Short mmCIF file of C-alpha atoms and ligand atoms in Angstrom, two decimals:
data_model
loop_
_atom_site.label_atom_id
_atom_site.label_comp_id
_atom_site.label_asym_id
_atom_site.label_seq_id
_atom_site.Cartn_x
_atom_site.Cartn_y
_atom_site.Cartn_z
CA MET A 1016 16.82 5.31 8.77
CA LEU A 1017 14.04 2.77 8.32
CA ARG A 1018 10.58 4.24 9.65
CA ARG A 1019 8.47 1.07 10.31
CA ASN A 1020 5.16 1.57 12.08
CA GLY A 1021 3.81 -0.32 14.76
CA HIS A 1022 0.85 -2.12 13.60
CA SER A 1023 0.32 -5.93 12.70
CA SER A 1024 3.10 -6.64 9.67
CA SER A 1025 -0.34 -8.89 8.52
CA LEU A 1026 -3.26 -7.22 6.32
CA SER A 1027 -5.09 -10.88 7.16
CA PRO A 1028 -5.83 -12.55 10.23
CA VAL A 1029 -2.65 -14.85 11.12
CA ARG A 1030 -4.88 -18.58 10.84
CA PRO A 1031 -4.48 -22.13 10.25
CA VAL A 1032 -6.39 -22.36 6.73
CA VAL A 1033 -6.75 -25.93 4.94
CA ASP A 1034 -7.15 -27.25 2.24
CA ARG A 1035 -7.02 -31.24 1.33
CA ALA A 1036 -6.42 -34.24 3.33
CA ASP A 1037 -4.03 -36.57 2.12
CA ASP A 1038 -1.55 -34.18 2.10
CA LEU A 1039 -1.28 -34.78 6.12
CA PRO A 1040 0.50 -36.41 8.84
CA ALA A 1041 -1.51 -39.96 10.92
CA GLY A 1042 -3.29 -38.01 13.66
CA TRP A 1043 -3.62 -34.83 12.62
CA GLU A 1044 -7.70 -34.61 13.19
CA LYS A 1045 -7.41 -34.38 16.78
CA ALA A 1046 -4.95 -31.32 16.65
CA GLU A 1047 -7.31 -29.98 14.06
CA GLU A 1048 -9.87 -30.91 15.60
CA ALA A 1049 -9.00 -28.58 18.76
CA CYS A 1050 -8.49 -25.17 16.32
CA CYS A 1051 -11.20 -25.83 13.14
CA PRO A 1052 -14.47 -25.91 12.92
CA PRO A 1053 -15.68 -29.34 11.44
CA ARG A 1054 -15.68 -28.77 7.46
CA ASN A 1055 -12.62 -26.92 7.17
CA ARG A 1056 -10.89 -29.77 8.89
CA ASP A 1057 -8.85 -30.56 6.24
CA VAL A 1058 -5.36 -30.27 5.61
CA ALA A 1059 -2.81 -26.66 7.14
CA ARG A 1060 -1.69 -24.77 5.15
CA HIS A 1061 0.89 -22.13 5.02
CA LEU A 1062 0.23 -18.38 3.98
CA ILE A 1063 1.39 -17.24 1.73
CA SER A 1064 3.61 -14.51 2.55
CA LEU A 1065 3.28 -11.85 0.60
CA THR A 1066 6.00 -8.28 0.45
CA ALA A 1067 4.48 -5.33 -1.86
CA VAL A 1068 6.01 -2.26 -2.76
CA VAL A 1069 4.37 0.80 -3.54
CA GLY A 1070 6.18 4.38 -4.21
CA ALA A 1071 4.63 7.19 -5.88
CA ARG A 1072 0.46 8.49 -6.28
CA PRO A 1073 0.41 6.15 -9.91
CA ASN A 1074 1.54 2.73 -7.79
CA PHE A 1075 -0.86 3.49 -4.49
CA VAL A 1076 -4.00 3.37 -6.82
CA LYS A 1077 -3.50 0.37 -8.65
CA MET A 1078 -2.26 -1.22 -4.71
CA ALA A 1079 -5.02 -1.18 -3.60
CA PRO A 1080 -7.54 -3.05 -4.86
CA ILE A 1081 -5.05 -6.01 -5.13
CA LEU A 1082 -3.90 -5.60 -0.93
CA GLU A 1083 -8.04 -5.40 -0.62
CA GLU A 1084 -8.60 -8.45 -2.06
CA ALA A 1085 -5.39 -10.13 -0.26
CA GLY A 1086 -7.29 -8.89 2.71
CA ARG A 1087 -10.52 -10.80 2.15
CA ARG A 1088 -8.54 -13.93 1.09
CA SER A 1089 -7.53 -16.46 4.59
CA ALA A 1090 -3.76 -17.91 2.18
CA PHE A 1091 -2.51 -14.30 2.20
CA GLN A 1092 -0.34 -12.86 4.77
CA CYS A 1093 0.43 -9.37 3.27
CA ARG A 1094 3.49 -6.80 4.48
CA LEU A 1095 3.56 -3.47 2.84
CA ILE A 1096 6.38 -1.97 1.44
CA HIS A 1097 6.03 2.50 0.80
CA THR A 1098 9.56 3.30 -0.93
CA GLY A 1099 9.34 7.17 -0.01
CA GLN A 1100 9.16 8.18 -3.79
CA HIS A 1101 6.50 9.96 -3.25
CA TYR A 1102 6.14 11.20 0.38
CA SER A 1103 4.39 14.87 0.02
CA PRO A 1104 1.39 14.89 1.43
CA GLU A 1105 -0.29 15.17 -1.20
CA MET A 1106 0.91 12.71 -3.73
CA SER A 1107 1.46 10.03 -0.48
CA ALA A 1108 -0.10 10.27 2.53
CA MET A 1109 -3.95 11.80 1.65
CA PHE A 1110 -4.23 8.97 -1.51
CA PHE A 1111 -3.82 5.41 1.11
CA ASP A 1112 -6.11 7.47 3.30
CA GLU A 1113 -8.79 8.00 0.67
CA LEU A 1114 -8.06 4.48 -0.81
CA GLY A 1115 -8.43 3.06 2.22
CA MET A 1116 -5.17 1.03 2.51
CA PRO A 1117 -3.77 0.56 5.60
CA ALA A 1118 -0.53 1.87 6.84
CA PRO A 1119 3.06 0.76 5.57
CA ASP A 1120 4.52 -1.54 7.46
CA VAL A 1121 8.09 0.31 6.82
CA ASN A 1122 8.67 3.34 4.33
CA LEU A 1123 12.59 3.52 3.23
CA GLU A 1124 11.93 7.49 3.02
CA ILE A 1125 14.06 7.44 -0.51
CA GLY A 1126 12.97 11.10 -0.87
CA SER A 1127 13.75 12.44 -4.72
CA GLY A 1128 16.95 11.87 -6.25
CA SER A 1129 18.41 11.74 -9.87
CA HIS A 1130 17.52 8.02 -11.45
CA THR A 1131 20.23 6.20 -10.06
CA GLU A 1132 20.20 7.60 -6.18
CA GLN A 1133 16.32 6.75 -6.28
CA THR A 1134 17.07 3.22 -7.61
CA ALA A 1135 20.31 2.21 -5.83
CA GLY A 1136 18.56 3.37 -2.35
CA VAL A 1137 15.70 1.87 -2.66
CA MET A 1138 17.85 -1.24 -3.67
CA LEU A 1139 19.79 -0.77 -1.28
CA ARG A 1140 16.55 -0.31 2.17
CA LEU A 1141 15.00 -2.19 0.37
CA GLU A 1142 17.40 -5.51 0.31
CA MET A 1143 17.46 -5.32 4.18
CA GLU A 1144 13.98 -5.84 4.34
CA LEU A 1145 13.77 -8.85 2.26
CA ASN A 1146 16.10 -10.57 3.07
CA GLU A 1147 15.61 -10.62 7.05
CA ARG A 1148 11.30 -11.90 5.97
CA ARG A 1149 12.60 -13.71 3.09
CA PRO A 1150 8.43 -13.80 1.69
CA ASP A 1151 6.78 -16.45 -0.71
CA LEU A 1152 6.32 -13.02 -3.74
CA VAL A 1153 7.79 -9.52 -4.24
CA LEU A 1154 4.69 -7.77 -5.43
CA VAL A 1155 5.40 -5.01 -7.83
CA VAL A 1156 2.64 -3.06 -9.67
CA GLY A 1157 3.01 -0.17 -12.68
CA ASP A 1158 6.76 1.41 -14.06
CA VAL A 1159 8.05 3.38 -11.75
CA ASN A 1160 11.70 3.90 -10.37
CA SER A 1161 10.03 1.56 -6.91
CA THR A 1162 9.17 -0.65 -9.20
CA MET A 1163 12.26 -1.88 -10.55
CA ALA A 1164 13.99 -1.17 -8.32
CA ALA A 1165 12.20 -3.44 -5.60
CA ALA A 1166 11.61 -6.63 -8.48
CA LEU A 1167 15.56 -6.60 -8.97
CA VAL A 1168 16.64 -6.32 -5.16
CA ALA A 1169 13.16 -9.39 -5.03
CA SER A 1170 15.26 -11.40 -8.29
CA LYS A 1171 19.14 -11.49 -6.88
CA LEU A 1172 17.31 -12.08 -3.17
CA GLY A 1173 15.38 -15.18 -5.42
CA ILE A 1174 12.14 -14.43 -4.69
CA PRO A 1175 9.97 -14.66 -6.49
CA VAL A 1176 7.95 -10.79 -8.12
CA ALA A 1177 5.21 -11.34 -10.05
CA HIS A 1178 4.63 -7.80 -11.85
CA VAL A 1179 1.45 -6.11 -12.08
CA GLU A 1180 0.73 -4.17 -15.75
CA ALA A 1181 3.35 -5.77 -18.00
CA GLY A 1182 4.07 -5.79 -21.12
CA LEU A 1183 2.97 -1.93 -21.46
CA ARG A 1184 5.58 -0.88 -24.09
CA SER A 1185 6.51 3.76 -25.72
CA PHE A 1186 9.00 1.21 -27.76
CA ASP A 1187 10.64 5.02 -26.48
CA ARG A 1188 13.90 3.54 -24.53
CA ARG A 1189 14.31 8.25 -24.23
CA MET A 1190 11.43 7.57 -21.46
CA PRO A 1191 12.51 6.26 -18.20
CA GLU A 1192 9.53 4.43 -17.54
CA GLU A 1193 9.76 2.41 -19.97
CA THR A 1194 13.66 1.03 -18.67
CA ASN A 1195 12.12 0.54 -16.14
CA ARG A 1196 8.88 -1.33 -17.49
CA LEU A 1197 11.35 -3.66 -19.55
CA VAL A 1198 14.03 -4.77 -16.51
CA THR A 1199 11.56 -5.51 -13.55
CA ASP A 1200 8.89 -8.36 -16.86
CA VAL A 1201 12.30 -9.27 -17.70
CA VAL A 1202 13.01 -10.51 -14.24
CA SER A 1203 9.77 -11.28 -13.17
CA ASP A 1204 7.97 -14.51 -12.32
CA TYR A 1205 4.35 -13.62 -12.83
CA LEU A 1206 3.57 -11.21 -15.42
CA PHE A 1207 -0.06 -9.97 -15.33
CA ALA A 1208 -1.55 -7.96 -17.61
CA SER A 1209 -3.32 -5.25 -18.85
CA GLU A 1210 -4.18 -5.98 -22.40
CA PRO A 1211 -3.53 -7.85 -24.96
CA SER A 1212 -1.01 -5.73 -26.24
CA GLY A 1213 0.78 -5.92 -23.54
CA VAL A 1214 0.97 -10.19 -23.50
CA THR A 1215 2.26 -10.04 -27.35
CA ASN A 1216 5.18 -7.67 -26.38
CA LEU A 1217 6.26 -10.31 -23.90
CA LEU A 1218 5.57 -12.81 -26.39
CA ALA A 1219 7.62 -11.14 -28.38
CA GLU A 1220 10.65 -10.18 -25.86
CA GLY A 1221 11.23 -14.26 -25.94
CA ILE A 1222 8.82 -14.22 -22.18
CA PRO A 1223 7.85 -18.19 -22.27
CA LYS A 1224 4.31 -17.72 -21.86
CA GLU A 1225 3.30 -19.77 -18.99
CA LYS A 1226 3.73 -16.95 -17.02
CA ILE A 1227 1.66 -14.66 -18.42
CA PHE A 1228 -1.61 -13.43 -17.63
CA LEU A 1229 -4.22 -11.54 -18.81
CA VAL A 1230 -6.11 -10.06 -15.63
CA GLY A 1231 -7.08 -6.31 -16.36
CA ASN A 1232 -6.70 -3.50 -15.34
CA VAL A 1233 -6.66 -3.16 -11.64
CA MET A 1234 -7.13 1.43 -11.75
CA ILE A 1235 -9.33 0.22 -13.17
CA ASP A 1236 -11.23 -1.91 -10.70
CA THR A 1237 -9.93 1.91 -7.60
CA LEU A 1238 -11.82 3.58 -10.72
CA MET A 1239 -15.15 1.28 -10.00
CA LYS A 1240 -14.91 1.03 -6.20
CA PHE A 1241 -14.98 4.83 -5.47
CA ARG A 1242 -16.69 6.23 -8.72
CA ASP A 1243 -20.38 6.75 -6.66
CA LYS A 1244 -18.29 8.27 -3.56
CA ALA A 1245 -16.63 10.85 -5.57
CA ALA A 1246 -19.35 12.21 -6.88
CA HIS A 1247 -19.47 13.46 -3.18
CA THR A 1248 -16.52 15.71 -2.87
CA GLY A 1249 -17.82 18.85 -3.97
CA VAL A 1250 -14.75 19.21 -6.22
CA LEU A 1251 -16.61 21.37 -9.34
CA ASP A 1252 -18.57 24.04 -6.70
CA ARG A 1253 -15.12 24.38 -4.78
CA LEU A 1254 -13.80 25.46 -8.72
CA GLY A 1255 -16.19 26.96 -9.54
CA LEU A 1256 -17.35 24.01 -12.76
CA LYS A 1257 -20.40 23.29 -14.51
CA SER A 1258 -20.59 19.22 -15.66
CA LYS A 1259 -19.35 18.99 -18.93
CA ASP A 1260 -18.58 22.61 -19.20
CA TYR A 1261 -14.70 22.88 -18.56
CA ALA A 1262 -11.12 20.45 -19.48
CA VAL A 1263 -8.42 19.66 -17.18
CA ALA A 1264 -5.48 19.40 -18.21
CA THR A 1265 -1.80 17.17 -16.47
CA LEU A 1266 1.90 17.46 -17.40
CA HIS A 1267 4.59 16.29 -15.72
CA ARG A 1268 6.68 14.51 -18.32
CA PRO A 1269 9.99 15.23 -18.82
CA SER A 1270 10.32 15.13 -22.35
CA ASN A 1271 7.19 18.38 -21.77
CA VAL A 1272 8.38 19.10 -17.94
CA ASP A 1273 11.99 19.82 -18.46
CA GLY A 1274 12.60 23.12 -21.74
CA MET A 1275 12.04 25.48 -20.10
CA GLU A 1276 10.24 27.22 -23.96
CA HIS A 1277 8.13 24.05 -24.52
CA LEU A 1278 6.64 23.67 -21.51
CA ALA A 1279 6.05 27.96 -21.93
CA SER A 1280 4.39 27.54 -25.18
CA LEU A 1281 2.16 24.06 -24.03
CA LEU A 1282 0.93 26.78 -21.28
CA ASP A 1283 0.24 29.22 -23.48
CA MET A 1284 -1.23 26.25 -25.64
CA LEU A 1285 -3.84 25.86 -22.23
CA ARG A 1286 -4.94 29.28 -22.36
CA GLU A 1287 -5.68 29.91 -26.28
CA LEU A 1288 -8.24 26.92 -25.09
CA SER A 1289 -8.78 28.87 -22.03
CA ARG A 1290 -10.71 30.94 -24.14
CA ARG A 1291 -13.07 28.02 -25.56
CA MET A 1292 -13.61 26.76 -21.70
CA PRO A 1293 -11.84 26.84 -18.30
CA VAL A 1294 -9.11 24.61 -18.29
CA VAL A 1295 -7.86 22.86 -15.27
CA PHE A 1296 -4.61 22.91 -14.53
CA PRO A 1297 -3.81 20.10 -11.12
CA VAL A 1298 0.22 20.93 -11.24
CA HIS A 1299 2.53 17.56 -10.55
CA PRO A 1300 5.74 19.00 -7.81
CA ARG A 1301 7.80 18.66 -10.63
CA THR A 1302 6.30 20.43 -13.45
CA ARG A 1303 5.36 23.19 -10.26
CA GLU A 1304 9.04 23.71 -9.84
CA ARG A 1305 10.37 24.03 -13.85
CA MET A 1306 6.83 26.87 -13.69
CA ARG A 1307 8.52 28.41 -10.38
CA ALA A 1308 12.29 28.27 -11.87
CA ALA A 1309 11.33 29.98 -15.10
CA GLY A 1310 9.03 32.62 -13.71
CA LEU A 1311 6.17 31.06 -16.22
CA THR A 1312 3.06 32.63 -14.98
CA GLU A 1313 -0.33 30.99 -14.30
CA HIS A 1314 -2.49 33.24 -15.98
CA GLY A 1315 -5.95 32.89 -17.37
CA LEU A 1316 -5.75 28.38 -15.56
CA ILE A 1317 -7.32 27.47 -12.72
CA LEU A 1318 -4.24 26.36 -11.08
CA THR A 1319 -4.73 23.46 -7.54
CA GLU A 1320 -1.90 21.44 -6.27
CA PRO A 1321 -2.08 17.99 -6.55
CA LEU A 1322 -5.57 17.17 -6.14
CA GLY A 1323 -6.41 13.64 -4.23
CA TYR A 1324 -7.84 10.26 -5.98
CA LEU A 1325 -11.89 11.15 -4.93
CA GLU A 1326 -11.58 14.83 -6.00
CA PHE A 1327 -9.87 14.42 -9.76
CA LEU A 1328 -11.34 11.12 -10.26
CA ARG A 1329 -15.00 13.68 -10.01
CA LEU A 1330 -12.92 16.29 -12.31
CA THR A 1331 -12.51 14.14 -15.12
CA SER A 1332 -16.10 12.20 -14.43
CA GLU A 1333 -17.28 15.70 -15.71
CA ALA A 1334 -15.23 16.88 -17.65
CA ARG A 1335 -15.69 17.63 -21.20
CA LEU A 1336 -12.31 16.70 -22.57
CA VAL A 1337 -8.64 15.82 -20.72
CA LEU A 1338 -5.80 16.64 -22.23
CA THR A 1339 -2.65 14.63 -20.52
CA ASP A 1340 0.76 12.85 -20.15
CA SER A 1341 -0.12 10.90 -17.62
CA GLY A 1342 -0.66 6.69 -18.76
CA GLY A 1343 -2.93 5.24 -16.04
CA ILE A 1344 -5.22 9.44 -16.67
CA GLN A 1345 -5.87 7.51 -20.26
CA GLU A 1346 -7.16 4.38 -18.70
CA GLU A 1347 -9.56 6.02 -16.73
CA THR A 1348 -11.28 7.83 -19.41
CA THR A 1349 -11.46 5.14 -21.24
CA ILE A 1350 -13.53 3.86 -18.41
CA LEU A 1351 -14.96 7.33 -18.14
CA GLN A 1352 -16.20 7.07 -21.78
CA VAL A 1353 -14.62 11.33 -21.89
CA PRO A 1354 -12.23 12.45 -24.58
CA CYS A 1355 -8.95 12.04 -23.93
CA LEU A 1356 -5.73 13.47 -25.61
CA THR A 1357 -2.71 13.13 -25.24
CA MET A 1358 0.65 14.85 -25.44
CA ARG A 1359 2.97 12.23 -26.19
CA GLU A 1360 4.67 11.26 -29.13
CA ASN A 1361 3.63 7.33 -28.25
CA THR A 1362 1.58 5.47 -25.98
CA GLU A 1363 1.91 1.94 -24.04
CA ARG A 1364 -1.62 1.73 -23.72
CA PRO A 1365 -3.21 0.99 -27.59
CA ILE A 1366 -5.85 -0.40 -26.02
CA THR A 1367 -7.29 2.67 -24.94
CA ILE A 1368 -7.29 4.55 -29.13
CA GLU A 1369 -8.35 1.10 -30.72
CA GLN A 1370 -10.76 0.88 -28.56
CA GLY A 1371 -11.28 4.27 -25.80
CA THR A 1372 -11.88 7.69 -26.35
CA ASN A 1373 -7.97 8.45 -25.92
CA ARG A 1374 -6.04 10.07 -29.41
CA LEU A 1375 -2.56 10.95 -29.43
CA VAL A 1376 -1.12 14.59 -30.82
CA GLY A 1377 1.76 14.17 -30.22
CA THR A 1378 3.60 17.56 -27.96
CA ASP A 1379 3.42 20.59 -30.85
CA PRO A 1380 0.94 22.89 -28.90
CA LYS A 1381 0.03 23.74 -32.51
CA GLU A 1382 -1.67 20.53 -33.16
CA ILE A 1383 -2.47 19.81 -29.55
CA LEU A 1384 -5.01 22.84 -29.92
CA LYS A 1385 -6.82 22.36 -33.53
CA ALA A 1386 -7.53 18.71 -31.67
CA ALA A 1387 -8.98 19.91 -28.58
CA LEU A 1388 -11.52 22.11 -30.70
CA ASP A 1389 -11.64 20.01 -33.09
CA THR A 1390 -12.62 17.11 -30.24
CA LEU A 1391 -14.78 19.50 -28.97
CA ASP A 1392 -17.06 19.98 -31.82
CA ALA A 1393 -16.62 16.16 -33.20
CA PRO A 1394 -16.43 14.15 -30.24
CA PRO A 1395 -14.64 10.13 -30.53
CA ARG A 1396 -17.57 7.40 -29.49
CA PHE A 1397 -17.37 5.10 -27.29
CA LEU A 1398 -16.47 1.60 -28.42
CA THR A 1399 -16.94 -1.23 -25.91
CA PRO A 1400 -14.74 -1.40 -22.99
CA PRO A 1401 -10.81 -3.65 -23.16
CA LYS A 1402 -11.71 -6.79 -21.41
CA PHE A 1403 -11.27 -7.70 -18.19
CA TRP A 1404 -11.71 -4.21 -17.62
CA ASP A 1405 -14.35 -4.46 -15.36
CA GLY A 1406 -13.50 -4.64 -11.12
CA HIS A 1407 -12.90 -7.88 -10.27
CA ALA A 1408 -8.19 -7.93 -12.13
CA SER A 1409 -7.12 -8.10 -8.02
CA ALA A 1410 -9.47 -11.36 -8.21
CA ARG A 1411 -8.06 -12.65 -11.60
CA ILE A 1412 -4.51 -11.84 -10.14
CA LEU A 1413 -5.19 -13.65 -7.07
CA ASP A 1414 -6.44 -16.29 -8.45
CA VAL A 1415 -3.67 -16.89 -10.48
CA LEU A 1416 -1.11 -16.44 -7.18
CA GLU A 1417 -2.81 -18.48 -4.51
CA ARG A 1418 -2.76 -21.30 -6.47
CA SER A 1419 0.19 -21.25 -7.91
CA ILE A 1420 2.18 -20.77 -5.14
CA GLY A 1421 0.08 -21.60 -2.54
CA ASP A 1422 0.73 -25.37 -3.57
CA ARG A 1423 4.14 -24.45 -3.59
CA VAL A 1424 4.40 -23.00 -0.35
CA ASN A 1425 2.21 -26.61 0.72
CA GLY A 1426 3.89 -29.51 -1.08
CA ILE A 1427 1.00 -29.65 -3.74
CA ARG A 1428 1.19 -31.35 -7.25
CA ARG A 1429 -1.28 -30.91 -9.14
CA VAL A 1430 -1.77 -33.49 -12.45
CA SER A 1431 -3.36 -32.68 -15.49
CA ALA A 1432 -5.26 -34.80 -17.27
CA GLN A 1433 -2.73 -35.01 -19.60
CA ASP A 1434 -0.39 -36.07 -16.91
C1 UD1 B 2354 7.67 9.63 -11.48
C2 UD1 B 2354 7.11 8.50 -12.58
C3 UD1 B 2354 6.87 8.30 -13.57
C4 UD1 B 2354 5.28 9.03 -13.06
C5 UD1 B 2354 4.93 9.53 -12.26
C6 UD1 B 2354 3.97 9.84 -11.28
C7 UD1 B 2354 9.57 7.08 -12.40
C8 UD1 B 2354 10.93 7.91 -12.83
N1 UD1 B 2354 8.58 8.46 -13.21
O1 UD1 B 2354 7.71 10.96 -11.58
O2 UD1 B 2354 6.83 7.71 -14.04
O3 UD1 B 2354 4.20 9.57 -13.80
O4 UD1 B 2354 5.84 9.74 -10.61
O5 UD1 B 2354 3.19 11.53 -10.54
O6 UD1 B 2354 9.88 6.72 -11.53
N2 UD1 B 2354 8.38 15.72 -5.51
C9 UD1 B 2354 7.75 16.39 -5.00
N3 UD1 B 2354 6.81 15.61 -4.40
C10 UD1 B 2354 6.99 14.00 -3.85
C11 UD1 B 2354 6.63 13.93 -4.25
C12 UD1 B 2354 8.01 14.12 -6.38
O7 UD1 B 2354 7.98 18.07 -4.04
O8 UD1 B 2354 5.83 13.77 -3.09
C13 UD1 B 2354 8.92 16.50 -7.11
C14 UD1 B 2354 10.64 16.74 -7.03
O9 UD1 B 2354 10.54 17.59 -6.72
C15 UD1 B 2354 10.66 15.69 -7.36
C16 UD1 B 2354 10.08 15.14 -8.73
O10 UD1 B 2354 8.66 16.33 -8.17
O11 UD1 B 2354 12.43 15.86 -8.04
C17 UD1 B 2354 10.00 14.06 -8.98
O12 UD1 B 2354 9.42 13.61 -8.56
P1 UD1 B 2354 9.67 11.66 -9.18
O13 UD1 B 2354 9.53 11.33 -7.78
O14 UD1 B 2354 11.28 12.29 -9.79
O15 UD1 B 2354 9.12 11.84 -10.60
P2 UD1 B 2354 7.32 12.15 -10.54
O16 UD1 B 2354 8.17 13.18 -12.23
O17 UD1 B 2354 7.05 12.42 -10.25
#
């Protein structure tokens, strides 16, 4: 069942936008004069209809700045679809509120299920929506099941697809996200890379270079916008923590939490670390479920429900150390200059190691603990931030789309010096 909300589908006001005069039919001036201020009376232009699709928590953080930037530009008319992959208030609604995102125009209410159920469910429901609207572009972000499903449907319907965070590769097909990344990229028409490795990987896979744009990191757009606001959340007081005197841990990858023994040994390791300093562990619903099923105790750690964006940003900003298996947190800690230990065998975000504070420590609890204690004694040096992780990635994306799709829907052909 599709759920639609009542508000207007457009994020930016629908009004005639004008550009150059030479494409207009004779007699346009009088009609334009009636509705447009003289300085804009050049050419009536079609708005670019953009359907943005989000599904899971990290998607919201990435899409928020893009929608905000599109709303500032008169060239775009946006529609937001939530697949409903994440649905708990603290995994979804809280993020919409805090990030100031418009309520979705449609919620596909797909919910939890196997990967096939989620992917197929999104595809079937989204197909109806896209068939009805036929947008000029479908925009997807990240690497979750909803990302891949939306890109596939749009591609099958012949609707151009833009993928933000294209080209990241862990080269580990056991990760469901790796399949999602590969499939999404191969059907996308605009591939927006957050770091140079993304460009290199796409070129190596034979994606034409004209489709690839290095634009920087939209997650960092959001971080920069909300960092000051996050400082007022009071989360440290609430949890009884002192700045730079605690560690934060997150765990949610199936490879770390789905095996009971492995999860238990990781929790033991965190408890051991907590003898040195408090360890805060906001628990993802998937991990909570596994802990409950295995009867694992929580003693010694500061456990919380999944936190909202602002509280979590504050918590990581002030941490002395972060241990995680998340992708986005590797990037955020790079900019926050907080040491990050990634509890995985690989990362699709190598720049966070080359230029950031991230270190891959594998999944052996003994090795992780050793790395954590070493890092506390000798924290990594911070290098220069990655190129374009500067708060303006969304603007770069919309510049590309406005020019390229805007020209297409308005029938404009630009002539280069070589033509
Ligand atoms: C998904 C993404 C992962 C991303 C993560 C961020 C895929 C394959 N995985 O993993 O890449 O890093 O989101 O959180 O798309 N649940 C709730 N409430 C919710 C959502 C989930 O209770 O709002 C529970 C359900 O029991 C569900 C489980 O969490 O079965 C896993 O959710 P799911 O969306 O399948 O995958 P994530 O582990 O969240």
